[in-house]
XYZ file of C-alpha atoms in Angstrom:
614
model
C -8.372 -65.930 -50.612
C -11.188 -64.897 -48.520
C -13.057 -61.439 -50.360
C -16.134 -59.557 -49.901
C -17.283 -57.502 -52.874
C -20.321 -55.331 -51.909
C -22.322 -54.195 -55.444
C -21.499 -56.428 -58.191
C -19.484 -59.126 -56.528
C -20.186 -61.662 -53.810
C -20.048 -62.124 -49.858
C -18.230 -65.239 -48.663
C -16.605 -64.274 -45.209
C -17.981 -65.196 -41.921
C -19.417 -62.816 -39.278
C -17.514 -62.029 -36.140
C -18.622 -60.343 -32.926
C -18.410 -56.407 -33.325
C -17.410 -54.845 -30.267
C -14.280 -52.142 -29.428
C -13.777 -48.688 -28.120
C -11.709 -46.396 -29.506
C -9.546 -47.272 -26.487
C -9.581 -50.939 -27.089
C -11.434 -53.919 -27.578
C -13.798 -54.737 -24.296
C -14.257 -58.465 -25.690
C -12.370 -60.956 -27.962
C -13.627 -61.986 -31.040
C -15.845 -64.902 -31.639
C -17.132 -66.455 -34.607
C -20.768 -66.054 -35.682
C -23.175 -68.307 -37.999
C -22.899 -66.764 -41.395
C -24.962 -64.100 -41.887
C -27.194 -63.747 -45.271
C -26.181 -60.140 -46.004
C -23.108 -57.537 -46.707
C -21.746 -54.368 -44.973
C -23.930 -51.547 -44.120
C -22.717 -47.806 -42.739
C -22.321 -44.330 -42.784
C -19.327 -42.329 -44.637
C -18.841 -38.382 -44.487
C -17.017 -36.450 -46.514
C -15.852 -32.638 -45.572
C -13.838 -30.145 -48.030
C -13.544 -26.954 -46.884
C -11.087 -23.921 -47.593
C -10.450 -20.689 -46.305
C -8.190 -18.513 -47.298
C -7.599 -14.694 -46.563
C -4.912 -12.212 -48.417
C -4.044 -8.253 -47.892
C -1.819 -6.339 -49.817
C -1.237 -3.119 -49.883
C 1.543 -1.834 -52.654
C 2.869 1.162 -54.579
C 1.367 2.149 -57.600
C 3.204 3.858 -60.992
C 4.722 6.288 -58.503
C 5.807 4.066 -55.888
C 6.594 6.913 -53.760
C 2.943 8.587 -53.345
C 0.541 5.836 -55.114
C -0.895 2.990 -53.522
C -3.091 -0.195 -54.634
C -4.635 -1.910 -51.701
C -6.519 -5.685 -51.739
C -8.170 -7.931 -50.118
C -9.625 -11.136 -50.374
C -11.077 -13.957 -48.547
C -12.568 -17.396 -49.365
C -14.855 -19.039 -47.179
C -15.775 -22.621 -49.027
C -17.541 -25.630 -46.966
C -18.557 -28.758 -49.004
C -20.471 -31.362 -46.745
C -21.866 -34.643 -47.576
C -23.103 -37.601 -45.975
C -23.680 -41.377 -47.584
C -26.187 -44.297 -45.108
C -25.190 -47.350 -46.943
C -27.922 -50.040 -46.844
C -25.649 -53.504 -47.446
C -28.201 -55.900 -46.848
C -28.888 -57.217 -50.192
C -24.486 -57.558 -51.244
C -25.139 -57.627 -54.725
C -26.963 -54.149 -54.880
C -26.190 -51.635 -52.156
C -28.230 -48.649 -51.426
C -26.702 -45.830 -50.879
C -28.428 -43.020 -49.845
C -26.961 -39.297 -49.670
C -27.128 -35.496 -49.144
C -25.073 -32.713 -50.211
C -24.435 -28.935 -48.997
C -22.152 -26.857 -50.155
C -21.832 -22.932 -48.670
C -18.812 -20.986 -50.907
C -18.231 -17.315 -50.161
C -16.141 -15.523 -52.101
C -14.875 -11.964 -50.847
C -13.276 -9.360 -52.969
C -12.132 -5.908 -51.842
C -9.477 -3.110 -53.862
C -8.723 0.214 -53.740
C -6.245 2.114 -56.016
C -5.328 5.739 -54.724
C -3.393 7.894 -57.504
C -2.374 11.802 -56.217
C -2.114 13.790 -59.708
C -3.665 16.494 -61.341
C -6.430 17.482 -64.217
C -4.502 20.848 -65.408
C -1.068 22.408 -65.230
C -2.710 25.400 -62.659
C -3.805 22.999 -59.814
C -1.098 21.627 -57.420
C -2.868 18.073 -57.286
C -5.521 16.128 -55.737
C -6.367 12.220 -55.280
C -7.857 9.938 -57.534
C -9.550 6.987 -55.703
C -10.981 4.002 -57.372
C -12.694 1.624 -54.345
C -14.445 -1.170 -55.397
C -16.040 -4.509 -53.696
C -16.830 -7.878 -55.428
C -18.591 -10.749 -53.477
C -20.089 -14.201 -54.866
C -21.640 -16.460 -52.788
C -22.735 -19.990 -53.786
C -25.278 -22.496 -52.306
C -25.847 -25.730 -53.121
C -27.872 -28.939 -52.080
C -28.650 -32.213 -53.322
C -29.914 -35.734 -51.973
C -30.164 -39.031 -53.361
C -28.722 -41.996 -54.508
C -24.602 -41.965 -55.209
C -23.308 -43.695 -58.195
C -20.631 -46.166 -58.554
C -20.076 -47.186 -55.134
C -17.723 -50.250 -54.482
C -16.635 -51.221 -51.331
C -14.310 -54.269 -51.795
C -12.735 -56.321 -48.707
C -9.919 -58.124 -48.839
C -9.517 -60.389 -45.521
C -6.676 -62.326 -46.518
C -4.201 -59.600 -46.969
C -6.096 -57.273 -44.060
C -7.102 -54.787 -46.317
C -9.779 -52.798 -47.905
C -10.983 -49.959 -50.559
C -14.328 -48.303 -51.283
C -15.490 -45.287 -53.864
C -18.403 -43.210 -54.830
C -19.272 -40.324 -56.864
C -22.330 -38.087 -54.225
C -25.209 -36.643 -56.500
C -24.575 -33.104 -58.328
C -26.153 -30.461 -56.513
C -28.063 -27.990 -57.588
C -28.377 -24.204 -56.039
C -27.858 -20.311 -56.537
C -25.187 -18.100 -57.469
C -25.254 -14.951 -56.414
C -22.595 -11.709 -57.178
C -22.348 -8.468 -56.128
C -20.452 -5.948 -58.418
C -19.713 -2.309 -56.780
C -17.366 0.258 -57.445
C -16.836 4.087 -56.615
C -14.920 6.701 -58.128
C -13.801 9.628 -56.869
C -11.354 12.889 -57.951
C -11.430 11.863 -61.340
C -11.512 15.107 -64.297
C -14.262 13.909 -66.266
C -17.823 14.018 -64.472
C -18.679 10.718 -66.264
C -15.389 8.791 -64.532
C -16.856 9.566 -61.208
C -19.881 7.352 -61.681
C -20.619 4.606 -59.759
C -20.247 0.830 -61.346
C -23.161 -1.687 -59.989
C -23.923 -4.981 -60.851
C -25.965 -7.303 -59.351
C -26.455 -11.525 -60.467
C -28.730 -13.972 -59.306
C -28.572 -17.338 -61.119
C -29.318 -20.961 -60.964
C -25.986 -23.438 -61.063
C -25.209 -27.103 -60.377
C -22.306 -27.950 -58.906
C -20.814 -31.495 -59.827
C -20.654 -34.091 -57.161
C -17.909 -34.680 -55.453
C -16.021 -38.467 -55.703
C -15.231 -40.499 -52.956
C -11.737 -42.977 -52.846
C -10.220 -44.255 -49.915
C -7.838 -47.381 -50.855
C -5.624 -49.697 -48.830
C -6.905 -49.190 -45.512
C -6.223 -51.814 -42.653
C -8.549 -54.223 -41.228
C -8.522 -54.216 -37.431
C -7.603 -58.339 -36.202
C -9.338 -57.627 -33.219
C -12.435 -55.983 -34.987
C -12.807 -57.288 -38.158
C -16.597 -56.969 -38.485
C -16.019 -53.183 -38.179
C -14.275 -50.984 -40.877
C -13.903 -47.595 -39.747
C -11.165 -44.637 -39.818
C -10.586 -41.298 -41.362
C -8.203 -39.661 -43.796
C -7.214 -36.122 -44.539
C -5.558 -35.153 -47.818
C -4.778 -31.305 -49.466
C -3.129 -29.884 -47.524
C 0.801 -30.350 -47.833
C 1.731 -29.225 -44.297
C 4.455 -26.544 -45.279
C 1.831 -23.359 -44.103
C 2.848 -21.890 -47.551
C 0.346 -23.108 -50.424
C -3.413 -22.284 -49.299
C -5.440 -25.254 -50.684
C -8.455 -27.742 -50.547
C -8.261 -29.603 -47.504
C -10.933 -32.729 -47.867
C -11.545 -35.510 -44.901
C -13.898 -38.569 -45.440
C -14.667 -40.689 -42.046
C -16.427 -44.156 -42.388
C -17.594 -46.455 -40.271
C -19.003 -50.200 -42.165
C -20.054 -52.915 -40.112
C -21.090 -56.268 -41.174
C -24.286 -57.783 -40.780
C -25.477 -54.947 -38.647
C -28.372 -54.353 -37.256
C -31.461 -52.145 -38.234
C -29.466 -49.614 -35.192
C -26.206 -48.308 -35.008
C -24.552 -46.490 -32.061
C -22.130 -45.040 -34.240
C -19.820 -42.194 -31.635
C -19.900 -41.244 -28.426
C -18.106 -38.318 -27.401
C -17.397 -36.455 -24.167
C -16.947 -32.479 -23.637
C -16.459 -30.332 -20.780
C -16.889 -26.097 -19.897
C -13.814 -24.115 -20.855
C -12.552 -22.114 -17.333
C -14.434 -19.383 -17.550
C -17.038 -19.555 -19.717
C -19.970 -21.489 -18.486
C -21.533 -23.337 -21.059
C -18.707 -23.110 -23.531
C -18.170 -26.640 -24.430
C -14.888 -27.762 -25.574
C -14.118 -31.895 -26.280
C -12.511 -34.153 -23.869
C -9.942 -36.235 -26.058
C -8.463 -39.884 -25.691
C -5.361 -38.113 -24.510
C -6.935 -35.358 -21.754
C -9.031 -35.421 -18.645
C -11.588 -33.715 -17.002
C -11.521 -32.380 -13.954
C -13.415 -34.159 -10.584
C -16.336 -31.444 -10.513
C -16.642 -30.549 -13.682
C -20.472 -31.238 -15.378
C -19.258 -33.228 -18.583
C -21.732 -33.504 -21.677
C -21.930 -37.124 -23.282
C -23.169 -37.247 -26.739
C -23.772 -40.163 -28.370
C -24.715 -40.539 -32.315
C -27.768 -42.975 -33.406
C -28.186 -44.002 -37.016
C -31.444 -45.708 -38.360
C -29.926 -48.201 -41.125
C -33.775 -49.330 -41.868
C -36.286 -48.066 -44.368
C -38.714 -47.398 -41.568
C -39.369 -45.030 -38.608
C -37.878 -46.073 -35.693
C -37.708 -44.943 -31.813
C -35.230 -46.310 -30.221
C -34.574 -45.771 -26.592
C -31.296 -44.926 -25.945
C -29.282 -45.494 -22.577
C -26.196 -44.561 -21.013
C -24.635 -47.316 -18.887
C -21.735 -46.927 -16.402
C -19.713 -49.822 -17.116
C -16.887 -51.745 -15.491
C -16.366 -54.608 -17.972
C -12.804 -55.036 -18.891
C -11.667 -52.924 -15.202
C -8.926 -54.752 -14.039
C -10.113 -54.452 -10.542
C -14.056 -54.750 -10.967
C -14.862 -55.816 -14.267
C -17.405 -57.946 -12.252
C -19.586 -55.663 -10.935
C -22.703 -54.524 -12.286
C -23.683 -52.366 -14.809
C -25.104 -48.911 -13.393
C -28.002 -47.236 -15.683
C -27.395 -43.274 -15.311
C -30.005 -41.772 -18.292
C -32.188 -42.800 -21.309
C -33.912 -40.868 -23.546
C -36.244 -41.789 -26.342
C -35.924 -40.633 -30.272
C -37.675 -40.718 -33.367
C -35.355 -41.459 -36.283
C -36.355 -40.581 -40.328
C -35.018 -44.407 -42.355
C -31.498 -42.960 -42.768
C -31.320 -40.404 -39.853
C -28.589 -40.562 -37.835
C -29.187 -38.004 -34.506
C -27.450 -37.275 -31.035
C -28.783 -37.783 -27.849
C -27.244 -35.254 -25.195
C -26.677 -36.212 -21.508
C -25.198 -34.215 -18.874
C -22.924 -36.060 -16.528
C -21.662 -35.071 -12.788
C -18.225 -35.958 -12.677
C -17.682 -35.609 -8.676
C -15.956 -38.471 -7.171
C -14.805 -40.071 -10.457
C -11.125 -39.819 -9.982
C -11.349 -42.339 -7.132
C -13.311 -44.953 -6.438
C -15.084 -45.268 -3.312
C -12.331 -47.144 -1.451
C -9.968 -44.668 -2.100
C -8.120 -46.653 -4.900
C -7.116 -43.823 -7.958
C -9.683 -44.589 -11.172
C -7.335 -43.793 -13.920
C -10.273 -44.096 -16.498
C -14.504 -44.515 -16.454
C -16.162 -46.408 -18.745
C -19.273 -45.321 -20.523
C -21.402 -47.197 -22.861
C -24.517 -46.122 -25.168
C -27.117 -48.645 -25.809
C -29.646 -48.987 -28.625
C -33.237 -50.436 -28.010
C -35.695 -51.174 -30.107
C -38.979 -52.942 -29.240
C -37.515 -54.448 -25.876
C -34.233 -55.524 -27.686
C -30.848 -53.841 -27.876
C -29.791 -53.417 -30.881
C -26.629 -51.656 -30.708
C -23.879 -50.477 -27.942
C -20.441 -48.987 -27.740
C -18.527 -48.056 -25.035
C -15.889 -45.477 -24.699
C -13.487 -44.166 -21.926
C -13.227 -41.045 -19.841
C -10.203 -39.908 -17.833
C -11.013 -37.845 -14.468
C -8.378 -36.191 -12.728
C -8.688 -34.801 -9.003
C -9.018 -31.731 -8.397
C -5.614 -29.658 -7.914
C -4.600 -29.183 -4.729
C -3.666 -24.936 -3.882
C -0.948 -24.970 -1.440
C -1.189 -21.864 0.515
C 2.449 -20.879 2.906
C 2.545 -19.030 6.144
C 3.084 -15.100 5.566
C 6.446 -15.783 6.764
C 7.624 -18.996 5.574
C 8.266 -20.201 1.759
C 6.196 -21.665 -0.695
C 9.236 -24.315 -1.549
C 7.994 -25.988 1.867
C 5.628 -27.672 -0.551
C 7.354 -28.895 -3.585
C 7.513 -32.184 -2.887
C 3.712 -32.329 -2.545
C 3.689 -32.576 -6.400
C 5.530 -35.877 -6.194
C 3.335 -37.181 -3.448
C 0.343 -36.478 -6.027
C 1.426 -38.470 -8.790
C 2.400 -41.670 -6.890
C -0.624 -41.379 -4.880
C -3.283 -40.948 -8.182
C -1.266 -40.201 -11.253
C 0.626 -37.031 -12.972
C -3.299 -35.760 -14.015
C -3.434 -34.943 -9.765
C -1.530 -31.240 -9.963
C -0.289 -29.209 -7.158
C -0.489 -25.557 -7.273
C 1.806 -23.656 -5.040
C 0.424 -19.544 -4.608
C 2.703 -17.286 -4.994
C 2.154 -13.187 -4.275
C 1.180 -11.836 -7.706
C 1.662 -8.296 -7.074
C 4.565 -6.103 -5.344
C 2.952 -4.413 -2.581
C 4.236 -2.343 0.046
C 3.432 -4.730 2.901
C 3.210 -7.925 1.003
C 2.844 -9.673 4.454
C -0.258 -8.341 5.200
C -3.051 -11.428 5.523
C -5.553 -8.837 3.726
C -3.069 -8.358 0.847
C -2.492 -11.612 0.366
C -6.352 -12.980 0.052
C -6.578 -10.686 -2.597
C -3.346 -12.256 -4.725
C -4.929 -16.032 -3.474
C -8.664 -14.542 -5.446
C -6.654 -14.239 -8.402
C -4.115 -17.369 -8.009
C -7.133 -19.319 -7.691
C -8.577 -18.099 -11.020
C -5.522 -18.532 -12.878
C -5.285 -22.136 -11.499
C -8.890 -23.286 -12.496
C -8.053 -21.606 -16.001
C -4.416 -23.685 -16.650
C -6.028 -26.883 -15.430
C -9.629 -26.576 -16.797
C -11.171 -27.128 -13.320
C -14.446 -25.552 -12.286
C -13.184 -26.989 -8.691
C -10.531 -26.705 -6.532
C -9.064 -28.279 -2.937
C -6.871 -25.856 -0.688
C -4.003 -26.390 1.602
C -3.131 -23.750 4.472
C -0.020 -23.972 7.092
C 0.148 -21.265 9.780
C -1.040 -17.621 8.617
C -1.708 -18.745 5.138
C -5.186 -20.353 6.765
C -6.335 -17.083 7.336
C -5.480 -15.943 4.339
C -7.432 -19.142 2.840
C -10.575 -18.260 5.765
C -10.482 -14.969 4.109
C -10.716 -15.501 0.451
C -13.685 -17.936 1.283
C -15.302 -15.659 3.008
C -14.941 -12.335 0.595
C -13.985 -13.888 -2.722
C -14.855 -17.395 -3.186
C -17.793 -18.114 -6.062
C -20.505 -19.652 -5.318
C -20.422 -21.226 -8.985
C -23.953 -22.221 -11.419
C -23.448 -26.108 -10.089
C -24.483 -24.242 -6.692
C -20.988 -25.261 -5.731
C -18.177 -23.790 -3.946
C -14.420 -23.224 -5.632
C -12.680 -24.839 -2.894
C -14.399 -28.115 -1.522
C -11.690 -29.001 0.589
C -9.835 -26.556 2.636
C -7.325 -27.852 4.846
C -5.544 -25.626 7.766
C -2.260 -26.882 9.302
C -1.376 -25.300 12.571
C -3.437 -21.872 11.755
C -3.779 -19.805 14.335
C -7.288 -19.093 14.175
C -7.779 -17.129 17.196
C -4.370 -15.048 17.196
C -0.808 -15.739 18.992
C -0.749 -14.810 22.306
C 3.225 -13.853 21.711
C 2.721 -11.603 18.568
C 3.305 -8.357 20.211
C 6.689 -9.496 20.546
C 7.443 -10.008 17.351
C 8.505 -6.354 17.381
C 11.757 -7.533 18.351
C 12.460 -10.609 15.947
C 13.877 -8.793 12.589
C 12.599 -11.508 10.448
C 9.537 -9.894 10.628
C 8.315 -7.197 8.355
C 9.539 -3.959 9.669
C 5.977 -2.320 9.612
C 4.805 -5.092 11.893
C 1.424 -4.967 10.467
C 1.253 -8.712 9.921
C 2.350 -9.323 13.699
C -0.630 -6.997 14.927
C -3.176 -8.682 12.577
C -2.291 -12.345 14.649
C -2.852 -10.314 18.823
C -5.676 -12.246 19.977
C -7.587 -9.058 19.906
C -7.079 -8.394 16.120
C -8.177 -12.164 15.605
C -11.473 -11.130 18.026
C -12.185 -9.132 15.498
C -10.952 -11.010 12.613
C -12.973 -13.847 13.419
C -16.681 -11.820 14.035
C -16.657 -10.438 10.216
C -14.893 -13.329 8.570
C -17.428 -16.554 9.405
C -18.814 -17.555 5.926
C -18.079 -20.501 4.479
C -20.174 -21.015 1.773
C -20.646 -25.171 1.719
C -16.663 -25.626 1.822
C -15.500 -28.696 4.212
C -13.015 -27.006 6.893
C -10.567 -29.409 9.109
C -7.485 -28.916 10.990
C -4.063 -30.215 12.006
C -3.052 -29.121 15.669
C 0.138 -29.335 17.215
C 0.453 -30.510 20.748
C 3.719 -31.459 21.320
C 5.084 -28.083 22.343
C 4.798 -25.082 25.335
C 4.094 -21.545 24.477
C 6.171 -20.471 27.196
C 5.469 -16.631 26.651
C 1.961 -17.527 27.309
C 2.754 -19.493 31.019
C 3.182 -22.473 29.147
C -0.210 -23.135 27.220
C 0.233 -26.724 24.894
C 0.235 -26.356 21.181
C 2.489 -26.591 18.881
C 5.255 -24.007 19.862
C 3.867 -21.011 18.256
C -0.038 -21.753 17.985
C -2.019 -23.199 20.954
C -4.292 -25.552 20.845
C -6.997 -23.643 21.712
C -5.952 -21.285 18.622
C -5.379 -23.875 16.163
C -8.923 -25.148 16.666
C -10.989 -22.373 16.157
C -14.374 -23.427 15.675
C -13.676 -26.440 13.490
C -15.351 -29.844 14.532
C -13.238 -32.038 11.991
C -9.888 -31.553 13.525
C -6.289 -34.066 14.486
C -4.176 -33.693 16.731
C -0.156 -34.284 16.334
C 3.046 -34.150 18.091
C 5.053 -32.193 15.540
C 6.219 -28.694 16.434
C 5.181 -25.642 13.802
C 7.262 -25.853 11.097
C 6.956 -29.366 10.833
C 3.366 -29.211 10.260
C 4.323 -29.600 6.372
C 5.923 -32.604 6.418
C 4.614 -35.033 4.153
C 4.102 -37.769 6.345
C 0.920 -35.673 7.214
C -0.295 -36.214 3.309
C -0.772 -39.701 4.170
C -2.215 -39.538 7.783
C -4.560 -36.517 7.660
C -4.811 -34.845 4.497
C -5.759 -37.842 1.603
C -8.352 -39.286 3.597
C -10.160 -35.605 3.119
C -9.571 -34.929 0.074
C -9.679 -38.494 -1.762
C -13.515 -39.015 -1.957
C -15.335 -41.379 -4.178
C -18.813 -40.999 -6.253
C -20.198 -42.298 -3.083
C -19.003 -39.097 -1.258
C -16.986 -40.836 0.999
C -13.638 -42.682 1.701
C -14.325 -45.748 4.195
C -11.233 -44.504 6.268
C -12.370 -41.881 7.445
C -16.466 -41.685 6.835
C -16.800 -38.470 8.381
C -14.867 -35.934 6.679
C -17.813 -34.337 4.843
C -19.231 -33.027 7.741
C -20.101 -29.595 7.245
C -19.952 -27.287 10.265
């Protein structure tokens, strides 16, 4: 049997390459020349509770009396142990303690009764407050620590007792009386305590955890115990995380760990987990953790690598530096090191292929050497795609696009059909509408977490799209629009020459308000108020294949010309499909991915021109 015994026992197993992700090893294991020492690391250790309660029940007289409580218990135990391994038969173990325990107490007793036979009754009210808090610290060595390795079987246990700490208690005693008969039972009751206390240290077990195969040379995981899961019994909940490695060097890169904003809120950072994504757009912060396992100062440099080793497609391209930073780190000290990251273009790669995951890794230097890496994975979605209908046609026109999305990327590429929000009285009405699109938009960037947006028009619903751009559309803190993207299919950008004849169809509403808004003349006037863009990439899809015959037979595409469909947009394609067939998905494929699919290059070789502003 093969065993490693760290403080009093012995080290016999060979060293192994230490390298894995917590998405999977990014090399195989290799074996090492022995190495002279044991296992070295950091272990935490969290126990918190809190607990509230309010009652409020009857007193002797349950029909008038009443005793009210409540109570609430805020308790926080941290610690943290930097095991030194490097002499096996004596580990050092260095630690500190905090503990923060507030204890909140709160009654009141109401009684209605009366001091003689000639009154008809009053209240009695007894109100009184009781709060203790408790603060504790402590550092230095732990005792008994044991962290025993069995590689035979795959498994392993460790222990320690942290340090007592030693602190202040403090309690506040108050109470008021009111109503009583006696002058002297209506005095207040105050009490005040200030004291020193130790608190005993807390002890450490964690048995019969697995070894990784893969990763032997690293020991690492986390367990939760207290609490039983029912939601009924309000406990201690405690969780210890560890991470041992063997042989390690004087450097550790012990996390990295990816958040994004929370839609909204700028600057409220929330993680990104293994099993989410970010959004394309969205500025992600990349923290990575640093520990000094030496008993000297050290200033390590630390850098943050884009990485493609272990890509199935281009695991052999280079490396690509994105930051460093330099930090000073206390023997023991373990400290982040905060980047921010600009995720644009990440969800595809700059030949258009779908990245379904980005690889990051955080390097330790020290004196021209690295020490220390580890490399972790970050999913980027596109942006979703808001579908916007004609006025008169249905938002099902585009269900299928949501289909098209994920075989095209994956299911993290959503498509967001809009939908009127309100009832109005001419819900037809282009200006009604880019109102309801402002707050569809809002509602879309909140359910997907995206800062960012693209934006799909057919027929009317582009100037319902042109419209919301120009009054509603943020100008965000990235100096970004909403919409990067916007896409118009068959739009009739400078009005129908056949609208006042709509008057006639019945499918139309029967105010006709909608019909008025597309006269060329309305559009004149339309189109000298509504111009801004605000940064946001316009093209179009024209329709050729068809006369207007109301208009002495002017090409376009049956009901917009070409001349109309145009506008003033340089980035526009032409196409023989009438109208209504402007949504057809074949069009997803030949004129809208190669606009909206862009890499972190800011392009998409098939079509190098689509960022073209006008």
């Amino acid at each position: 049997m093969v065993t490693a015994v760290l403080n009093c026992g012995v080290f016999t197993a060979p060293a192994q390459t230490r390298r894995s992700s917590r998405n999977g090893p990014v090399s195989q294991p290799k074996q090492n020349p022995r190495c002279s020492g044991g296992w070295s690391g950091v272990v935490t250790y969290k126990k918190v509770l809190k607990d509230s309660l309010e009652s409020d029940e009857p007193g002797i007289r349950k029909a008038i009396d009443r005793i009210s409580h409540k109570t609430s218990r805020d308790y926080e135990y941290t610690g943290k142990a930097i095991v030194d391994g490097k002499d096996p038969q004596n580990a050092v173990v260095n630690t500190t303690v905090n503990l923060n325990d507030v204890d909140l107490q709160w009654g009141e007793e109401k009684v209605f009764d009366t001091c003689n036979a000639r009154e008809s009754g009053h209240w009695f009210f007894i109100t009184g407050t009781d709060s203790r808090h408790t603060t504790a610290t402590a550092t230095g060595p732990a005792t008994s620590f044991n962290l025993y390795v069995d590689e035979m079987n795959g498994r392993y246990n460790f222990g320690f007792r942290f340090p007592d700490a030693a602190g202040t208690y403090k309690r506040e005693q108050h109470i008021q009386r009111s109503g009583h008969c006696q002058p002297k039972n209506n005095e207040p009751y105050d009490k005040s305590e200030n004291e020193p206390t130790r608190i005993e240290g807390e002890t450490v077990s964690v048995n019969s955890q697995k070894i990784d195969p893969e990763n032997p040379d690293t020991l690492s995981g986390t367990v939760t115990g207290g609490d039983d899961g029912t939601g009924k019994v309000r406990t201690f909940v405690w969780t210890v995380t560890w991470t041992f490695t063997r042989c390690p060097e004087s450097l550790l890169v012990t996390d990295i760990k990816f958040e994004d904003m929370r839609v909204p809120d700028w600057n409220a950072w929330k993680e990104v987990t293994e099993n989410q994504s970010t959004i394309d757009g969205n500025i992600v912060r990349i923290t990575a953790k640093v520990l000094n396992l030496s008993s000297e100062i050290k200033f390590p440099e630390v850098k943050l690598i884009e990485t493609y080793k272990g890509d199935k497609w281009d695991g052999a391209k280079k490396d690509k530096p994105i930051d460093s930073s330099t930090v000073r780190l206390e023997p023991g000290e373990e400290r982040e090191v905060e980047w921010i990251w600009k995720s644009d273009g990440y969800a595809w790669y700059n030949d258009g292929r779908p990245r379904l995951v980005q690889r990051m890794r955080a390097e330790a230097w020290d004196n021209n050497k690295m020490k220390d890496s580890r490399t972790e994975n970050i999913r980027v979605a596109p942006k979703p795609i808001v579908f916007v209908a004609g006025i008169w046609s249905s938002p099902r026109s585009f269900e299928v696009y949501q289909n098209i999305l994920t075989l095209s990327h994956s299911y993290d590429w959503k498509a967001a059909t809009f939908t009127r929000i309100s009832q109005r009285t001419s819900p037809a009405s282009v200006y009604d509408n880019a109102d309801d699109l402002a707050e569809f938009i809002k509602a879309t960037q909140k359910k997907h977490n995206a800062w960012h947006v693209d934006m799909v028009a057919h027929s009317s619903g582009g100037l319902v799209g042109r419209l919301y751009i120009h009054k509603e559309m943020e100008i965000l803190p990235d100096h970004k629009p909403v919409v990067k993207h916007f896409l118009m299919l068959g739009t009739p950008n400078l009005g129908v020459p056949c609208a006042d004849s709509m008057k006639y169809n019945d499918a139309f509403d029967g105010t006709m308000r909608t019909a008025k808004e597309l006269m060329p003349e309305e559009m004149a006037r339309f189109n000298q108020f509504v111009k801004e863009r605000k940064g946001t990439n316009f093209s179009v899809l024209i329709g050729n294949g068809s006369q207007i015959l109301c208009s002495g037979w002017e090409p376009g595409d049956g009901f917009v010309s070409i001349e109309s469909a145009r506008g003033n947009v340089s980035d526009h394609e032409y196409t023989s499909d009438s109208h209504p067939d402007l949504v057809d998905p074949k069009h997803f494929g030949t004129f809208m991915k190669k606009r909206l699919v862009t890499g972190p290059m800011a392009t998409y070789p098939l079509f190098p021109g689509v960022l073209v502003v006008d």
